Coordinates of C-alpha atoms in Angstrom, one line a residue:
M187 CA -3.9 6.1 14.7
R188 CA -5.0 4.2 11.6
K189 CA -8.1 2.1 11.4
L190 CA -8.9 -0.3 8.5
I191 CA -12.5 -1.4 8.8
T192 CA -13.7 -4.2 6.5
I193 CA -17.4 -4.0 5.9
L194 CA -17.6 -6.8 3.4
A195 CA -15.1 -9.6 2.8
I196 CA -13.9 -9.1 -0.7
T197 CA -11.9 -11.8 -2.4
I198 CA -9.4 -11.2 -5.1
T199 CA -10.0 -13.9 -7.7
M200 CA -7.4 -13.2 -10.3
G201 CA -3.8 -14.3 -10.3
A202 CA -0.6 -12.2 -10.5
F203 CA -0.9 -8.7 -12.0
A204 CA 1.1 -7.6 -15.0
Q205 CA 2.9 -4.4 -14.3
R206 CA 1.2 -1.5 -16.2
P207 CA 1.9 2.2 -16.1
C208 CA -0.4 4.3 -14.0
V209 CA -0.7 8.0 -15.0
N210 CA -1.9 9.7 -11.9
G211 CA -5.5 8.5 -11.7
S212 CA -6.5 10.6 -14.6
F213 CA -5.0 13.8 -13.0
E214 CA -2.5 14.0 -15.8
Y215 CA -5.2 14.0 -18.4
V216 CA -8.4 15.6 -17.1
W217 CA -6.9 19.0 -16.2
G218 CA -5.9 21.1 -19.2
I219 CA -6.8 19.8 -22.6
Y220 CA -9.5 17.5 -21.4
Q221 CA -11.0 19.6 -18.6
D222 CA -14.1 20.5 -20.6
S223 CA -14.5 17.0 -22.0
E224 CA -17.8 15.3 -21.1
A225 CA -15.8 12.0 -20.9
F226 CA -14.5 13.1 -17.5
N227 CA -15.7 16.1 -15.5
D228 CA -18.6 15.8 -13.1
S229 CA -19.6 12.3 -14.1
Q230 CA -16.3 10.9 -12.8
F231 CA -15.4 13.5 -10.1
N232 CA -17.5 15.3 -7.5
F233 CA -16.3 17.6 -4.8
T234 CA -18.0 19.1 -1.7
Y235 CA -16.9 21.1 1.3
E236 CA -18.3 22.7 4.4
S237 CA -16.7 24.8 7.2
G238 CA -17.5 25.1 10.9
V239 CA -18.1 21.3 11.2
E240 CA -18.7 20.4 14.8
S241 CA -18.2 16.7 14.8
V242 CA -16.4 14.1 12.7
D243 CA -15.7 10.4 13.3
C244 CA -14.7 7.4 11.2
N245 CA -18.4 6.9 10.1
Y246 CA -18.7 10.4 8.8
D247 CA -20.3 10.5 5.3
V248 CA -20.7 13.8 3.5
I249 CA -23.8 12.4 1.6
S250 CA -25.8 11.6 4.7
D251 CA -24.4 14.5 6.9
D252 CA -27.1 16.9 8.1
N253 CA -25.1 19.9 7.1
S254 CA -25.5 21.0 3.5
G255 CA -22.1 20.9 1.9
I256 CA -21.2 23.2 -1.0
D257 CA -20.5 21.5 -4.3
V258 CA -17.5 22.4 -6.3
L259 CA -18.0 21.8 -10.1
F260 CA -15.3 20.1 -12.0
S261 CA -14.8 23.2 -14.2
E262 CA -14.3 25.4 -11.0
V263 CA -11.3 23.4 -9.7
E264 CA -8.3 25.8 -9.6
Y265 CA -4.7 25.2 -10.2
N266 CA -2.0 25.6 -7.5
N267 CA -4.3 27.6 -5.2
F268 CA -3.5 26.4 -1.7
N269 CA -6.2 28.6 -0.1
T270 CA -9.1 26.8 -1.9
K271 CA -10.7 23.6 -0.8
V272 CA -9.9 21.7 -4.0
S273 CA -6.9 22.4 -6.2
V274 CA -4.9 20.6 -8.8
V275 CA -1.2 21.1 -8.0
D276 CA 2.0 20.7 -9.9
D277 CA 5.2 18.8 -9.0
G278 CA 6.7 21.4 -6.7
L279 CA 7.4 20.9 -3.0
E280 CA 4.7 20.9 -0.3
P281 CA 4.8 24.6 0.8
N282 CA 4.0 24.2 4.5
L283 CA 6.7 21.6 5.1
F284 CA 9.2 23.4 2.8
A285 CA 8.9 26.4 5.1
E286 CA 10.1 24.1 7.9
S287 CA 13.1 22.8 5.7
V288 CA 11.3 19.5 4.9
S289 CA 11.4 18.7 1.2
I290 CA 8.5 16.5 0.1
P291 CA 7.0 16.6 -3.4
R292 CA 3.3 17.3 -3.5
V293 CA 3.0 15.0 -6.5
Y294 CA 3.9 11.3 -6.2
E295 CA 4.6 10.7 -9.9
G296 CA 4.2 12.7 -13.1
N297 CA 3.3 16.4 -13.2
Q298 CA 0.0 16.8 -11.3
A299 CA -1.9 15.6 -8.3
I300 CA -5.0 16.9 -6.4
K301 CA -5.0 18.7 -3.1
L302 CA -8.1 18.4 -0.8
N303 CA -8.9 20.9 2.0
D304 CA -7.1 24.3 2.4
S305 CA -4.3 25.3 4.7
L306 CA -6.6 27.5 6.9
N307 CA -7.9 26.9 10.4
N308 CA -11.6 26.7 9.9
S309 CA -12.8 23.3 11.0
S310 CA -13.6 22.4 7.4
V311 CA -14.3 19.1 5.7
T312 CA -13.6 18.5 2.0
S313 CA -14.5 15.4 0.0
M314 CA -13.8 14.0 -3.4
G315 CA -15.8 11.3 -5.1
F316 CA -14.1 9.3 -7.9
A317 CA -16.2 6.9 -9.9
F318 CA -14.6 4.2 -12.0
E319 CA -15.4 1.1 -14.0
V320 CA -14.5 -2.2 -12.2
T321 CA -12.3 -4.1 -14.6
R322 CA -9.7 -5.6 -12.2
P323 CA -10.1 -6.8 -8.6
V324 CA -8.2 -4.0 -7.0
I325 CA -8.1 -0.2 -6.7
S326 CA -5.2 1.6 -5.1
F327 CA -4.1 5.2 -4.6
K328 CA -1.2 7.2 -3.1
Y329 CA -1.8 9.8 -0.5
L330 CA 0.2 12.4 1.5
L331 CA -1.3 13.9 4.7
V332 CA -0.1 17.2 6.3
A333 CA -1.6 18.6 9.4
N334 CA -0.9 20.9 12.3
N335 CA 0.1 18.9 15.4
P336 CA -3.3 18.9 17.2
V337 CA -1.9 19.9 20.6
G338 CA -4.7 20.7 23.0
V339 CA -7.4 19.2 20.9
S340 CA -9.7 16.8 22.7
S341 CA -9.7 13.2 21.6
G342 CA -13.2 13.4 20.1
N343 CA -12.4 16.3 17.8
L344 CA -9.1 15.3 16.1
P345 CA -8.4 15.6 12.3
H346 CA -9.6 12.6 10.2
F347 CA -8.7 11.2 6.8
I348 CA -11.4 8.8 5.6
V349 CA -11.7 6.8 2.4
N350 CA -14.9 4.9 1.6
L351 CA -15.5 2.4 -1.2
F352 CA -19.0 2.1 -2.5
D353 CA -20.5 -0.2 -5.2
D354 CA -22.9 1.1 -7.9
S355 CA -25.8 0.8 -5.5
N356 CA -24.1 3.0 -3.0
I357 CA -23.5 0.1 -0.6
L358 CA -20.4 0.6 1.5
L359 CA -17.9 -2.1 0.8
D360 CA -14.8 -1.0 2.6
T361 CA -13.5 1.9 4.6
F362 CA -10.1 3.3 5.8
C363 CA -9.8 5.9 8.5
V364 CA -6.8 7.7 9.9
I365 CA -7.2 9.8 13.1
I366 CA -4.3 12.2 13.6
E367 CA -3.4 12.3 17.3
V368 CA -1.2 14.6 19.3
N369 CA 2.5 13.8 18.5
D370 CA 1.1 10.9 16.5
P371 CA 3.8 8.2 16.3
D372 CA 2.6 7.0 12.9
F373 CA 3.6 10.4 11.4
Q374 CA 6.8 12.3 10.9
S375 CA 7.0 15.6 12.7
T376 CA 8.6 19.0 12.5
G377 CA 8.1 19.5 16.3
T378 CA 5.8 19.0 19.2
S379 CA 3.9 22.3 19.4
A380 CA 0.6 23.2 17.9
S381 CA 2.4 25.3 15.3
D382 CA 4.4 22.3 14.1
F383 CA 3.4 19.8 11.4
L384 CA 2.7 16.1 11.3
Y385 CA 3.1 14.5 7.9
S386 CA 2.7 11.0 6.6
G387 CA 5.1 11.0 3.6
W388 CA 3.6 9.4 0.5
Q389 CA 1.7 6.2 1.4
C390 CA -0.2 3.7 -0.7
L391 CA -3.5 2.0 0.1
E392 CA -5.5 -0.6 -1.9
F393 CA -8.9 -2.1 -1.7
G394 CA -9.9 -5.4 -3.1
I395 CA -13.0 -5.6 -5.3
D396 CA -14.9 -8.7 -6.3
T397 CA -15.4 -8.1 -10.0
T398 CA -18.5 -10.4 -10.1
L399 CA -20.4 -8.2 -7.6
T400 CA -20.3 -4.8 -9.2
A401 CA -19.5 -3.2 -12.6
R402 CA -18.9 0.3 -11.2
A403 CA -17.6 1.6 -7.9
R404 CA -16.8 4.9 -6.3
L405 CA -14.1 6.1 -3.9
Q406 CA -15.0 8.8 -1.5
F407 CA -12.1 10.7 0.1
I408 CA -12.9 12.8 3.2
V409 CA -10.3 15.2 4.7
A410 CA -11.4 16.8 8.0
D411 CA -9.7 19.5 10.2
D412 CA -10.0 19.2 13.9
T413 CA -13.4 20.5 15.0
E414 CA -12.0 22.9 17.6
N415 CA -10.6 25.3 15.0
V416 CA -7.0 24.8 16.2
G417 CA -5.2 23.8 13.0
F418 CA -5.6 22.6 9.5
H419 CA -5.4 19.2 7.8
T420 CA -4.8 18.7 4.0
A421 CA -4.3 15.7 1.8
Y422 CA -2.7 15.2 -1.6
I423 CA -4.1 12.3 -3.7
D424 CA -2.3 10.8 -6.7
N425 CA -2.2 7.6 -8.8
I426 CA -5.6 6.1 -8.4
C427 CA -5.0 2.9 -10.3
D428 CA -6.4 -0.6 -10.8
E429 CA -3.2 -2.2 -9.7
P430 CA -1.9 -3.4 -6.3
C431 CA 0.3 -1.2 -4.1
C432 CA 3.1 -3.8 -4.1
L433 CA 4.1 -4.2 -7.8
E434 CA 6.3 -6.8 -9.3
C435 CA 9.2 -4.7 -10.5
P436 CA 8.8 -1.0 -10.1
D437 CA 11.2 1.7 -11.3
I438 CA 12.0 4.2 -8.6
I439 CA 12.9 7.6 -10.0
T440 CA 11.5 10.1 -7.5
P441 CA 14.2 12.0 -5.5
V442 CA 14.3 11.6 -1.7
G443 CA 15.3 14.8 0.0
T444 CA 15.6 16.3 3.5
G445 CA 12.9 15.2 5.9
M446 CA 11.7 12.4 3.6
I447 CA 11.5 8.7 4.3
D448 CA 10.9 6.6 1.2
E449 CA 9.7 3.1 1.8
E450 CA 9.3 0.9 -1.2
E451 CA 8.7 -2.8 -1.6
A452 CA 8.1 -5.2 -4.5
E453 CA 7.2 -8.8 -5.2
I454 CA 10.2 -9.5 -7.4
C455 CA 12.6 -6.6 -8.0
I456 CA 13.2 -2.9 -7.6
Y457 CA 15.2 -0.8 -10.1
A458 CA 16.3 2.5 -8.5
S459 CA 17.9 5.4 -10.4
N460 CA 16.9 8.2 -8.0
S461 CA 19.0 10.3 -5.6
I462 CA 18.9 10.4 -1.8
T463 CA 20.2 13.6 -0.3
G464 CA 20.3 15.7 2.8
T465 CA 18.7 13.9 5.7
G466 CA 16.6 11.7 3.5
S467 CA 16.2 8.0 4.1
A468 CA 15.3 5.1 1.7
I469 CA 14.3 1.6 2.6
Y470 CA 13.9 -0.6 -0.5
H471 CA 13.2 -4.4 -0.4
A472 CA 12.1 -6.9 -3.0
G473 CA 11.7 -10.6 -3.3
T474 CA 14.6 -11.3 -5.6
E475 CA 16.8 -8.2 -6.2
V476 CA 17.2 -4.5 -5.5
V477 CA 19.2 -2.9 -8.4
L478 CA 20.8 0.5 -8.0
E479 CA 21.1 1.5 -11.6
D480 CA 23.3 4.0 -13.3
G481 CA 22.4 7.5 -11.9
F482 CA 21.4 6.3 -8.5
E483 CA 23.2 8.1 -5.6
A484 CA 22.9 8.1 -1.8
L485 CA 24.8 11.0 -0.5
Y486 CA 26.7 11.3 2.8
G487 CA 24.3 11.8 5.7
T488 CA 21.4 9.8 4.4
I489 CA 20.4 6.5 6.1
D490 CA 19.4 3.8 3.6
R491 CA 18.7 0.1 3.6
F492 CA 18.3 -2.2 0.7
Y493 CA 17.7 -5.9 1.2
I494 CA 15.9 -9.0 -0.1
E495 CA 12.4 -9.5 1.2
G496 CA 9.1 -9.6 -0.6
C497 CA 5.9 -7.7 0.1
S498 CA 5.8 -7.9 3.9
G499 CA 4.7 -4.3 4.6
N500 CA 7.5 -4.2 7.1
F501 CA 10.2 -1.5 6.9
A502 CA 11.6 -1.6 10.4
A503 CA 15.4 -1.7 10.8
R504 CA 16.6 -5.3 11.0
P505 CA 19.4 -5.9 13.5
A506 CA 22.4 -7.9 12.5
N507 CA 22.5 -11.5 13.8
P508 CA 25.3 -11.6 16.4
N509 CA 25.7 -15.3 15.8
N510 CA 27.1 -14.5 12.4
E511 CA 30.1 -12.9 13.9
D512 CA 31.4 -16.3 14.8
K513 CA 31.7 -16.9 11.0
V514 CA 34.3 -14.2 10.7
E515 CA 37.9 -14.8 11.8
N516 CA 38.9 -12.5 14.7
N517 CA 42.1 -11.7 12.9
L518 CA 41.1 -10.7 9.5
E519 CA 43.8 -11.6 7.0
E520 CA 44.8 -9.1 4.4
I521 CA 42.3 -9.2 1.7
N522 CA 43.8 -10.5 -1.5
N523 CA 43.3 -8.4 -4.6
S524 CA 44.9 -11.0 -6.8
L525 CA 44.8 -10.8 -10.5
D526 CA 43.7 -14.4 -10.5
K527 CA 40.1 -13.3 -9.9
G528 CA 40.1 -11.3 -13.2
F529 CA 39.6 -8.0 -11.4
I530 CA 41.1 -5.7 -8.9
V531 CA 39.2 -4.1 -6.0
Y532 CA 40.6 -1.0 -4.3
P533 CA 40.8 0.6 -1.8
N534 CA 40.2 -2.3 0.5
P535 CA 39.5 -1.5 3.3
V536 CA 37.2 1.1 1.8
L537 CA 35.5 4.2 3.3
N538 CA 33.3 5.7 0.6
E539 CA 33.9 4.7 -3.0
L540 CA 35.0 1.2 -4.1
N541 CA 36.7 0.8 -7.5
I542 CA 36.5 -2.4 -9.5
V543 CA 38.9 -2.8 -12.4
T544 CA 38.8 -5.7 -14.9
V545 CA 42.2 -7.0 -16.0
Q546 CA 40.9 -9.4 -18.6
D547 CA 39.0 -8.9 -21.8
V548 CA 35.6 -9.0 -20.1
V549 CA 33.0 -6.5 -19.1
I550 CA 31.3 -6.2 -15.7
T551 CA 27.5 -6.7 -16.0
K552 CA 26.5 -6.7 -12.4
V553 CA 28.0 -5.9 -9.0
S554 CA 26.4 -7.1 -5.8
L555 CA 27.3 -6.5 -2.2
Y556 CA 26.2 -9.0 0.4
A557 CA 26.3 -9.1 4.2
I558 CA 28.1 -12.1 5.6
D559 CA 24.7 -13.8 6.3
G560 CA 23.9 -13.6 2.6
K561 CA 21.5 -10.7 2.6
L562 CA 21.8 -8.4 -0.4
I563 CA 22.9 -4.9 0.7
L564 CA 23.1 -3.1 -2.7
Q565 CA 23.4 -3.9 -6.4
A566 CA 24.6 -1.9 -9.3
M567 CA 24.4 -2.4 -13.1
P568 CA 27.5 -0.8 -14.7
N569 CA 26.9 1.2 -17.8
G570 CA 28.9 0.6 -20.9
S571 CA 32.1 -1.3 -21.4
A572 CA 34.4 0.7 -19.1
K573 CA 37.2 -1.2 -17.5
T574 CA 36.9 0.7 -14.2
N575 CA 33.6 0.9 -12.3
T576 CA 33.0 2.8 -9.1
I577 CA 30.2 2.1 -6.5
D578 CA 29.4 4.4 -3.6
I579 CA 29.1 2.4 -0.4
S580 CA 29.4 5.4 2.0
S581 CA 25.9 4.7 3.4
V582 CA 26.8 1.1 4.2
S583 CA 27.6 0.3 7.9
K584 CA 31.1 -0.7 9.0
G585 CA 31.8 -4.4 8.7
I586 CA 32.9 -7.3 6.4
Y587 CA 31.0 -7.9 3.2
V588 CA 31.1 -10.2 0.2
L589 CA 31.5 -8.4 -3.2
S590 CA 30.1 -10.5 -6.1
V591 CA 31.1 -9.5 -9.6
E592 CA 29.4 -10.9 -12.7
T593 CA 31.0 -10.5 -16.1
N594 CA 29.7 -10.9 -19.7
D595 CA 31.3 -14.3 -20.0
G596 CA 28.9 -15.6 -17.5
K597 CA 31.3 -15.9 -14.6
V598 CA 30.5 -14.8 -11.1
T599 CA 33.4 -14.1 -8.8
S600 CA 33.4 -13.1 -5.1
T601 CA 35.8 -11.5 -2.7
K602 CA 35.7 -10.0 0.7
V603 CA 35.5 -6.3 1.3
L604 CA 36.1 -4.5 4.6
K605 CA 34.0 -1.3 5.0
N606 CA 35.6 1.2 7.5

């Protein structure tokens, strides 16, 4: 169960954001060569933890808590130690889920992220404070939650993930709280017993900040086990950035493997060059186009959807409109692969791979596949000047589609394609 509690109405006063790179909320820089630098360390980060906590709710604050938490100095943070309360981790797979044949990277992007709370059953609470200068009216971050399914835990003692936003006077501006419930429907699961895991997949959250109210602010991340000592709860944090979750035109390069569901949206466009394998699933939508670039692959067995829709926050499957079937002739005539179009499409009908061959002195620059109601299904940008281009449509559902081919002479030509 997720709760977003707005303490103070915060208005974004700036216009559209220009896309800028975000390098892991300083995690790429501060560990390693800069770890002993006074420019970062304890002035920007602070960590505390305590074990044997008896009560946690969405209003929990490690600063005002009666128990005395143990501080972890910046210089004491270890690397790839999953039995410590705070650890920087590399870009391997999350070990608890990997043991259950679920492949989820423990880093969202780049080479490093930070892990809060250990993988032990000890009713512990771990927090991280992250101080930053307010230069833009938004702060966002990526998070991955992993917890034992809290079977048998009473409703008042469940695991929590809390994020608080404070101004430089320590006034609470906004807060976000996730309560992990038994067989929580907001989470993916490896099973329904207490020894199984619930996991969120990588998610993004943003807070708006009025830049006229405060010059500095602080994020406080709190990761709490259940307070009955039944299971553990851990969180991975990455990409703390002064940019919105929904970017204009992001590049998607992170692989999607077994057990993963990758949901991405963008205001204008998405350029994907990643791979989707095993039982992975990808849902990508953007306001203008979703481009599957050279190197993108969605292997057999994955379930994927790509369509045109802006930043709606909605990734639910969209059923086909049965009224559109009236637009299709009951007796589909043989699809014409005439040379008059300037290219040949085969095989048609097609099962997995569709070949497009140019028969004139032109080069294909863009290939788009549309549903009969006009929604974009996938798009590819052929590489080079090859006369033959192949697109993989094995993940596309059976039906009739419109293939649009754009060439370097500016022409756009369409033909029907039947997917078996």
